[in-house]
Amino acid sequence: MKLSLLLILAALAATVGRAQAAAPDPEATLRYIHAAWDTLTRSDTDCSSVADVKVAEVSVIYLPAEIATPPNVAALEHKCKVEVKHLPRKIEKLADVRPEELGAPGLLYLPNLYVVPGGRFNEMYGWDSYFILLGVEADHHEALAKGIVDNFLFEVEHYGAVLNANRTYYLTRSQPPFLTSMILMVYEDPASFAMTPAGRTEERDWLEHAYTVAEKDYSTWTRPEHRAGETGLARYFDYGVGPVPEMADDSTYYSDVIRALVEHPSAEAAGFLVKGPEHPDAVEAARLKQTSCDVRASVVCMRAWFGGYRLSRDFYEGDRAMRESGFDTSNRFGPFSGATEHYAPVCLNSLLYRYERDLAHMAHLLGKPQDARMWDRRANARGAAIQRYLWQPKEGVFADYDFVRRRPSSYAFIASLYPLWAGVATREEANLMEAKLGVFERPGGLSTSNTNTGLQWDEPYGWAPTNWIAVAGLDAMGFHADAARIAKHFDATVDAGFAADGTIREKYNVATGSAQVTVSAGYTQNVIGFGWTNAVYLKFREIAERPAP
């Protein structure tokens, strides 16, 4: 009896211990985040940076055609057992060099340290890095922050634009444009440059250079392929064709998409499927190259089959555009966002409006009034187009616009709040949007949509970047109580997830306020790291703990 009683007491003690260990502890979360920047920091002279689980190929580091091989990079051939190669020619714009020209995929060289998101995302990402910079700056790693922005300037100068990320298979697309916001974040931090006359000269020279490079990056979004018809707005677009190579580590993704489209046919998905055999002969392969993708050139294409069907060329165009948007995957632009390229999105055009306003501000700082007026005109024109095509006065929301069918989308998505952050929404519009926060607000933060599709960028999942854009926008428009409430709830969700398993994740279930995520199709992982969540957690603490005005 005594032994049994002791066993029972021990079991109870263990249960209490686990319960205590599982109690959310914001200080423990903070300690993890403060240490995580070192864990997530990479250098192109570090062997771990070359690793890429997304593609099982020989490790290669590619340098721009026009620069000599730095000695520390040359040393990697022996140190890391990698090949060091040069790109075949100088790149001026996206797709001047196509990934398929290069043979083996590889890492694109960057000169400075950078922070990766985590997990399978082991490279410097275009829009992740804006949010990561918020945290890096908040934790006073100013030199690291400036180095990251300098890496993006290097990308634009040598790889044609801010890339989705610094891998060769991303040479055909960018990501949501945050470059000017990153430039100004570094420029406006007093710790970025020495408080001396020489430091002030360096600061101005740096801004002058950054401004010129940002102008070039902006031109990415005004190319004919990125125009949303005759609206005066922009769309997402990838210059590549067929399925994306980086899905090689997810052998069922595209076949799962086909299965879902076959089992749940809809008018929206008309044209996304074509008939084709699992193992095509030469004649069928030639036909599929025109109607679907090149099964002879891409193992990802070959595997993309289910029930006698393959995905159409049009679907792949939309799929690639969706990946440039960063919102991969939801049903925002049709099933699996397969029609992304047909839309003028609220997010992209809000970001470009902010980009134009930022360039006008930089021009003023640099004493270029004529340039400033030009950027103001462009921002005003985009703002007018946003009001004409994206603002829906009857519903009181901003909505994506299908410029092919000439109609607004009725799909509620968190990007409708981007105009608050960008400064393009009027006071009246902001009031109407704030009144509808309940469309997205859940106990653990803001959901990306109010439609549960089983996809990771839909209900009930909430992400740090979209929660930040919404909260920062609400705060900027004077809705301080809303901003503080949402910030507090999202951070509590991160705390609960960290208490449960000692990790920070890329996304959360904001309906349950936990990291319990079950994605039924598309990306099924909830990756550990995680750069932008760490950063937004820190910024949300500032907002949540700020005294009420």
XYZ file of C-alpha atoms in Angstrom:
549
model
C 0.000 0.000 0.000
C 2.798 2.381 0.900
C 4.532 1.651 -2.410
C 1.311 2.239 -4.361
C 0.713 5.493 -2.534
C 4.252 6.618 -3.319
C 3.767 5.770 -6.990
C 0.507 7.720 -7.074
C 2.108 10.716 -5.397
C 5.044 10.556 -7.800
C 2.686 10.452 -10.772
C 0.758 13.432 -9.416
C 3.982 15.341 -8.854
C 5.077 14.608 -12.402
C 1.711 15.774 -13.746
C 1.940 19.011 -11.759
C 5.514 19.493 -12.970
C 4.443 19.103 -16.577
C 1.556 21.502 -16.062
C 3.899 24.036 -14.515
C 6.394 23.589 -17.338
C 3.605 24.119 -19.860
C 2.508 27.423 -18.359
C 3.235 30.259 -20.833
C 6.281 32.245 -19.790
C 6.920 35.363 -21.891
C 10.405 35.729 -20.417
C 11.305 32.252 -21.670
C 9.996 33.168 -25.110
C 12.118 36.314 -25.058
C 15.268 34.422 -24.098
C 14.723 32.069 -27.029
C 14.234 34.967 -29.449
C 17.282 36.905 -28.245
C 19.432 33.815 -28.830
C 17.766 32.827 -32.103
C 19.328 35.550 -34.252
C 22.692 33.818 -33.962
C 21.104 30.457 -34.782
C 19.391 31.850 -37.872
C 22.279 33.974 -39.160
C 24.063 32.702 -42.267
C 27.097 33.642 -44.302
C 27.949 32.517 -47.807
C 31.337 31.495 -46.438
C 29.676 29.120 -43.981
C 29.125 25.550 -45.220
C 25.693 25.375 -43.562
C 24.475 28.188 -45.805
C 24.911 26.127 -48.963
C 22.646 23.310 -47.757
C 19.263 23.184 -49.484
C 16.835 20.425 -48.525
C 14.394 21.576 -51.216
C 16.490 20.158 -54.054
C 18.698 17.062 -53.934
C 21.493 18.294 -56.166
C 25.231 18.935 -56.099
C 26.027 21.994 -53.961
C 27.007 24.989 -56.068
C 27.638 28.645 -55.225
C 27.095 31.023 -58.137
C 28.767 34.413 -58.418
C 27.697 37.294 -60.677
C 29.435 37.131 -64.054
C 31.038 40.536 -63.570
C 32.821 40.073 -60.229
C 35.978 38.161 -59.362
C 35.836 35.226 -56.972
C 36.577 36.447 -53.429
C 39.300 34.341 -51.765
C 37.021 33.248 -48.918
C 34.497 31.942 -51.465
C 37.172 30.134 -53.466
C 38.207 28.390 -50.245
C 34.742 26.840 -49.954
C 35.447 24.361 -52.760
C 37.772 22.486 -50.440
C 36.203 23.479 -47.115
C 32.591 22.650 -47.993
C 33.046 20.325 -50.980
C 31.060 22.677 -53.219
C 31.535 24.006 -56.724
C 32.040 27.725 -57.210
C 30.808 28.963 -60.582
C 30.021 32.252 -62.305
C 26.693 33.012 -63.916
C 27.016 32.970 -67.720
C 26.441 36.718 -68.237
C 25.585 39.953 -66.477
C 21.970 40.233 -65.327
C 20.060 43.496 -65.739
C 16.538 42.274 -64.940
C 14.638 39.190 -63.805
C 14.961 36.191 -66.150
C 17.973 37.516 -68.065
C 19.470 34.223 -66.916
C 17.027 31.367 -66.558
C 17.535 28.607 -63.973
C 17.330 25.831 -66.560
C 20.404 27.262 -68.329
C 22.596 26.553 -65.337
C 22.229 22.817 -64.895
C 22.578 22.254 -61.172
C 20.705 24.728 -58.943
C 22.685 26.559 -56.295
C 23.107 29.396 -53.849
C 23.528 32.934 -55.188
C 26.434 34.695 -53.511
C 25.780 37.591 -51.135
C 28.589 39.568 -49.511
C 27.203 40.008 -45.975
C 25.639 38.046 -43.143
C 21.880 37.540 -43.322
C 19.094 35.961 -41.286
C 17.086 33.032 -42.661
C 13.517 32.167 -41.661
C 14.413 28.655 -40.444
C 13.845 25.000 -41.324
C 13.714 24.303 -45.056
C 14.031 28.041 -45.711
C 17.808 28.324 -45.501
C 18.377 31.453 -47.600
C 17.646 35.208 -47.483
C 14.021 35.861 -48.444
C 12.615 39.026 -49.972
C 9.636 39.859 -47.798
C 10.581 37.783 -44.730
C 13.600 40.015 -44.311
C 11.539 43.191 -43.828
C 9.845 41.640 -40.792
C 13.094 40.053 -39.616
C 14.703 43.505 -39.737
C 12.064 44.796 -37.326
C 13.311 42.295 -34.765
C 16.999 42.625 -35.556
C 16.720 46.390 -35.063
C 14.631 45.954 -31.892
C 17.380 43.729 -30.467
C 20.030 46.321 -31.438
C 21.906 44.323 -34.089
C 22.263 47.398 -36.275
C 25.302 46.214 -38.228
C 23.520 42.968 -39.112
C 20.449 44.941 -40.238
C 22.489 47.219 -42.486
C 24.331 44.219 -43.946
C 21.032 42.580 -44.852
C 19.859 45.705 -46.680
C 23.227 45.937 -48.433
C 22.695 42.338 -49.565
C 19.411 43.366 -51.169
C 21.097 46.264 -52.927
C 23.673 43.745 -54.195
C 20.844 41.483 -55.434
C 19.241 44.302 -57.403
C 22.560 45.356 -58.917
C 23.778 41.869 -59.819
C 20.688 39.612 -60.029
C 18.198 42.104 -61.477
C 15.799 42.679 -58.554
C 15.080 41.772 -54.974
C 14.655 38.027 -55.385
C 12.196 35.653 -53.796
C 15.411 34.308 -52.202
C 19.076 33.865 -53.142
C 18.836 30.536 -54.976
C 19.162 30.166 -58.742
C 15.612 28.823 -59.110
C 14.366 32.218 -57.908
C 16.000 34.197 -60.733
C 12.590 34.571 -62.408
C 10.579 36.180 -59.620
C 10.632 38.709 -56.816
C 8.492 38.962 -53.663
C 6.241 41.650 -52.113
C 8.213 44.924 -52.424
C 9.500 46.153 -49.050
C 12.949 47.409 -50.098
C 12.345 51.120 -49.451
C 10.882 50.341 -46.026
C 14.027 48.381 -45.189
C 16.284 51.170 -46.462
C 14.503 53.791 -44.361
C 14.508 51.531 -41.298
C 18.300 51.431 -41.411
C 18.720 55.088 -42.400
C 16.471 56.360 -39.605
C 18.208 54.311 -36.888
C 20.814 56.629 -35.286
C 22.995 53.614 -34.493
C 23.419 52.609 -38.158
C 26.124 55.183 -38.801
C 28.726 56.886 -36.614
C 27.665 60.178 -35.044
C 30.624 61.993 -36.581
C 31.106 64.210 -39.652
C 32.566 61.225 -41.500
C 29.629 59.092 -40.366
C 27.151 61.666 -41.642
C 28.907 61.726 -45.026
C 28.797 57.928 -45.160
C 25.104 57.990 -44.231
C 24.207 60.377 -47.062
C 26.334 58.511 -49.612
C 24.681 55.273 -48.558
C 21.184 56.723 -48.959
C 22.082 58.147 -52.375
C 23.243 54.728 -53.538
C 20.256 52.943 -51.978
C 17.848 55.380 -53.638
C 19.341 54.694 -57.085
C 19.191 50.932 -56.572
C 15.616 51.110 -55.261
C 14.605 52.944 -58.449
C 15.911 49.982 -60.438
C 14.072 47.504 -58.232
C 10.867 49.520 -58.656
C 11.158 49.098 -62.438
C 10.583 45.357 -61.902
C 6.954 46.141 -61.125
C 6.365 48.420 -64.125
C 7.488 45.922 -66.777
C 4.654 44.949 -69.183
C 4.332 41.482 -67.653
C 3.612 42.959 -64.223
C 0.849 45.279 -65.416
C -2.702 44.402 -64.433
C -4.299 45.067 -67.793
C -5.353 48.686 -68.326
C -6.055 49.405 -64.653
C -2.818 51.276 -63.965
C -2.180 48.753 -61.204
C 0.315 45.883 -60.883
C 0.020 42.132 -60.611
C 2.268 39.317 -59.441
C 4.088 37.455 -62.214
C 6.892 34.905 -62.500
C 8.931 34.729 -65.728
C 9.465 30.977 -65.370
C 7.286 28.185 -66.775
C 5.949 24.939 -65.345
C 6.058 23.738 -61.751
C 8.575 25.359 -59.424
C 11.791 23.375 -58.821
C 11.814 24.114 -55.094
C 8.871 21.749 -54.610
C 11.140 18.789 -55.375
C 11.211 17.906 -51.668
C 7.394 17.662 -51.546
C 6.686 14.857 -53.978
C 2.903 14.953 -53.565
C 2.126 18.693 -53.630
C 1.043 19.066 -57.250
C -0.570 15.627 -57.406
C -2.559 16.549 -54.268
C -3.719 19.703 -56.043
C -4.863 17.648 -59.027
C -6.675 15.214 -56.750
C -8.517 18.059 -55.043
C -9.475 19.673 -58.364
C -10.719 16.349 -59.756
C -12.708 15.489 -56.624
C -14.129 19.002 -56.209
C -14.683 20.437 -59.700
C -15.715 24.073 -59.949
C -16.233 26.757 -62.544
C -13.360 28.724 -60.999
C -10.975 25.857 -61.747
C -12.037 25.440 -65.347
C -8.912 25.261 -67.426
C -6.642 24.169 -64.564
C -6.606 20.492 -65.677
C -5.574 18.748 -68.874
C -5.765 15.049 -69.630
C -2.450 13.235 -69.769
C -0.875 9.873 -68.948
C 1.284 9.196 -65.933
C 4.132 7.940 -68.141
C 3.912 9.829 -71.451
C 5.687 8.679 -74.578
C 7.625 11.106 -76.791
C 4.516 12.328 -78.640
C 2.572 12.916 -75.430
C 5.582 14.575 -73.805
C 5.795 17.035 -76.702
C 2.079 17.830 -76.374
C 2.284 18.264 -72.600
C 5.223 20.623 -72.980
C 2.816 23.007 -74.730
C -0.327 22.385 -72.655
C 1.104 21.542 -69.218
C 4.836 21.288 -68.486
C 7.993 19.592 -69.707
C 8.029 16.089 -68.206
C 11.452 15.397 -69.752
C 13.107 18.423 -68.136
C 11.462 18.445 -64.686
C 11.043 15.604 -62.223
C 8.516 17.788 -60.386
C 6.488 18.007 -63.602
C 6.711 14.250 -64.200
C 5.341 13.505 -60.715
C 2.462 15.993 -61.086
C -0.231 13.516 -62.097
C -3.400 12.013 -60.647
C -6.280 10.019 -62.117
C -5.443 10.679 -65.746
C -4.954 14.415 -65.297
C -2.140 16.938 -65.225
C -2.115 20.651 -64.419
C -2.455 23.130 -67.235
C 0.142 25.660 -68.331
C -2.231 28.416 -67.146
C -2.405 26.900 -63.663
C 1.376 26.839 -63.402
C 1.520 30.494 -64.436
C -0.880 31.350 -61.620
C 0.926 29.054 -59.194
C 4.214 30.830 -59.849
C 2.599 34.261 -59.504
C 1.087 33.135 -56.194
C 4.579 32.309 -54.938
C 5.768 35.791 -55.788
C 2.897 37.075 -53.635
C 4.236 35.133 -50.639
C 0.750 33.787 -49.882
C 1.330 30.178 -50.813
C -1.223 28.630 -50.617
C -4.845 29.796 -50.174
C -8.008 29.941 -52.266
C -7.793 33.727 -52.461
C -7.266 33.749 -56.239
C -9.366 30.724 -57.166
C -8.659 27.132 -56.090
C -5.060 26.956 -54.854
C -4.738 30.552 -56.131
C -4.269 29.189 -59.639
C -5.524 32.452 -61.182
C -3.241 34.831 -59.259
C -1.902 36.412 -62.444
C -5.436 37.571 -63.356
C -5.716 39.907 -60.361
C -4.614 43.369 -59.289
C -4.046 42.565 -55.595
C -4.664 44.942 -52.708
C -1.404 43.941 -51.012
C 0.932 44.503 -53.974
C -0.546 47.841 -54.982
C -0.619 49.110 -51.403
C 3.060 48.188 -51.076
C 3.905 49.933 -54.338
C 2.023 53.050 -53.209
C 4.131 53.031 -50.036
C 7.242 52.384 -52.152
C 6.488 55.452 -54.291
C 5.868 57.618 -51.218
C 9.130 56.339 -49.712
C 11.061 57.220 -52.869
C 9.530 60.702 -52.807
C 10.662 61.066 -49.199
C 14.184 59.902 -50.044
C 14.325 62.318 -52.959
C 13.448 65.187 -50.587
C 16.161 64.066 -48.164
C 18.673 63.991 -51.006
C 17.708 67.417 -52.352
C 16.045 66.113 -55.528
C 12.750 68.074 -55.691
C 12.048 67.162 -59.312
C 12.376 63.458 -58.499
C 10.173 63.927 -55.448
C 7.419 65.469 -57.560
C 7.649 62.588 -60.043
C 7.247 59.991 -57.281
C 4.375 61.939 -55.760
C 2.612 61.955 -59.141
C 3.091 58.207 -59.469
C 1.804 57.594 -55.958
C -1.207 59.826 -56.587
C -1.998 57.986 -59.820
C -1.731 54.604 -58.108
C -3.800 55.853 -55.197
C -6.532 56.958 -57.604
C -6.468 53.552 -59.330
C -6.665 51.802 -55.956
C -9.724 53.872 -55.102
C -11.284 53.186 -58.492
C -10.703 49.439 -58.743
C -9.990 48.097 -55.261
C -12.171 50.103 -52.861
C -15.695 48.667 -52.611
C -17.830 51.395 -50.981
C -20.976 49.275 -50.538
C -19.084 46.614 -48.629
C -16.693 49.035 -46.943
C -13.594 47.011 -47.842
C -10.646 46.957 -50.203
C -10.814 43.901 -52.472
C -8.579 42.318 -55.104
C -9.703 43.067 -58.662
C -9.977 40.427 -61.388
C -8.964 42.547 -64.365
C -9.614 39.688 -66.817
C -13.274 39.301 -65.822
C -13.499 42.954 -64.764
C -14.946 42.351 -61.329
C -13.825 42.606 -57.696
C -13.187 39.515 -55.634
C -15.638 38.661 -52.852
C -13.017 36.599 -51.005
C -12.358 38.161 -47.593
C -8.594 38.229 -47.041
C -6.345 39.936 -44.493
C -4.599 41.880 -47.277
C -7.657 44.154 -47.321
C -6.067 45.903 -44.320
C -2.796 46.737 -46.139
C -4.057 50.201 -47.239
C -4.062 51.261 -43.570
C -0.330 50.511 -43.277
C 0.465 51.992 -46.681
C -1.363 55.238 -45.932
C -3.630 55.050 -48.965
C -6.886 54.560 -47.022
C -8.936 57.656 -46.145
C -10.178 58.286 -42.602
C -13.722 57.289 -43.595
C -12.456 54.076 -45.207
C -10.353 53.275 -42.155
C -13.365 53.663 -39.883
C -15.395 51.274 -42.033
C -12.597 48.697 -42.075
C -12.021 48.923 -38.330
C -15.706 48.223 -37.757
C -15.274 44.919 -39.639
C -12.257 43.584 -37.771
C -14.455 40.735 -36.570
C -14.200 39.183 -40.030
C -10.599 38.255 -39.175
C -10.154 38.661 -35.426
C -9.947 35.457 -33.399
C -8.941 34.755 -29.775
C -5.298 34.298 -30.792
C -4.853 37.099 -33.319
C -5.952 37.805 -36.890
C -6.805 34.979 -39.272
C -5.741 35.361 -42.888
C -9.271 34.752 -44.181
C -12.687 33.672 -42.961
C -12.831 30.638 -45.252
C -11.579 27.296 -43.957
C -10.081 25.538 -46.972
C -7.471 23.429 -45.208
C -4.750 25.589 -46.799
C -2.136 27.364 -44.708
C -2.976 30.946 -45.713
C -6.669 30.592 -44.879
C -8.868 30.259 -41.776
C -7.988 29.514 -38.963
C -4.320 30.309 -39.442
C -2.638 33.548 -38.488
C 0.828 34.690 -39.511
C 3.213 37.225 -38.028
C 3.650 39.358 -41.187
C -0.028 39.933 -41.866
C -0.775 40.481 -38.185
C 2.013 43.088 -38.110
C 0.848 44.951 -41.220
C -2.702 45.055 -39.855
C -1.725 46.083 -36.319
C 0.817 48.682 -37.488
C -1.811 50.075 -39.856
C -4.479 50.261 -37.163
C -2.012 51.917 -34.822
C -0.980 54.463 -37.451
C -4.628 55.371 -38.044
C -5.248 55.942 -34.337
C -6.945 52.668 -33.427
C -4.531 52.120 -30.560
C -6.801 49.920 -28.433
C -7.413 47.535 -31.334
C -3.703 47.409 -32.098
C -2.741 46.684 -28.474
C -5.440 44.030 -28.070
C -4.487 42.095 -31.212
C -0.772 42.389 -30.433
C -1.326 41.035 -26.930
C -3.425 38.124 -28.173
C -0.993 37.138 -30.922
C 1.962 37.195 -28.532
C -0.020 35.095 -26.066
C -0.514 32.539 -28.846
C 3.243 32.455 -29.482
C 3.859 32.084 -25.735
C 1.415 29.174 -25.540
C 3.079 27.447 -28.474
C 6.536 27.956 -27.003
C 5.426 26.615 -23.631
C 4.043 23.502 -25.314
C 7.165 22.429 -27.200
C 9.929 25.011 -26.822
C 9.745 26.239 -30.417
C 8.525 29.250 -32.371
C 6.679 28.536 -35.605
C 6.008 30.183 -38.942
C 2.208 30.217 -38.400
C -0.380 29.609 -35.684
C -3.958 28.492 -35.195
C -5.448 31.759 -33.991
C -8.864 30.175 -33.376
C -7.386 27.962 -30.638
C -4.492 30.269 -29.747
C -1.947 27.506 -30.290
C 0.685 26.126 -32.664
C -1.550 23.152 -33.463
C -1.753 23.390 -37.231
C -3.211 20.703 -39.493
C -2.974 21.684 -43.132
C -4.861 19.278 -45.372
C -3.335 20.277 -48.701
C -0.373 22.251 -49.943
C 2.447 22.934 -47.482
C 1.660 20.696 -44.534
C 4.630 21.588 -42.295
C 4.660 24.229 -39.586
C 8.305 25.184 -39.825
C 10.371 25.918 -36.719
C 12.551 29.012 -36.454
C 11.090 31.383 -37.114
C 12.494 34.696 -38.232
C 9.438 36.851 -38.804
C 7.519 35.460 -35.820
C 10.451 36.241 -33.514
C 10.593 39.792 -34.838
C 6.888 40.569 -34.706
C 6.669 39.128 -31.190
C 9.191 41.740 -30.041
C 7.401 44.606 -31.788
C 4.022 43.489 -30.461
C 5.358 43.579 -26.911
C 6.217 47.245 -27.446
C 2.679 47.982 -28.634
C 0.897 45.860 -26.012
C 2.919 47.299 -23.115
C 2.704 50.921 -24.237
C 0.678 53.124 -21.872
C -2.764 53.983 -23.217
C -2.907 57.506 -24.688
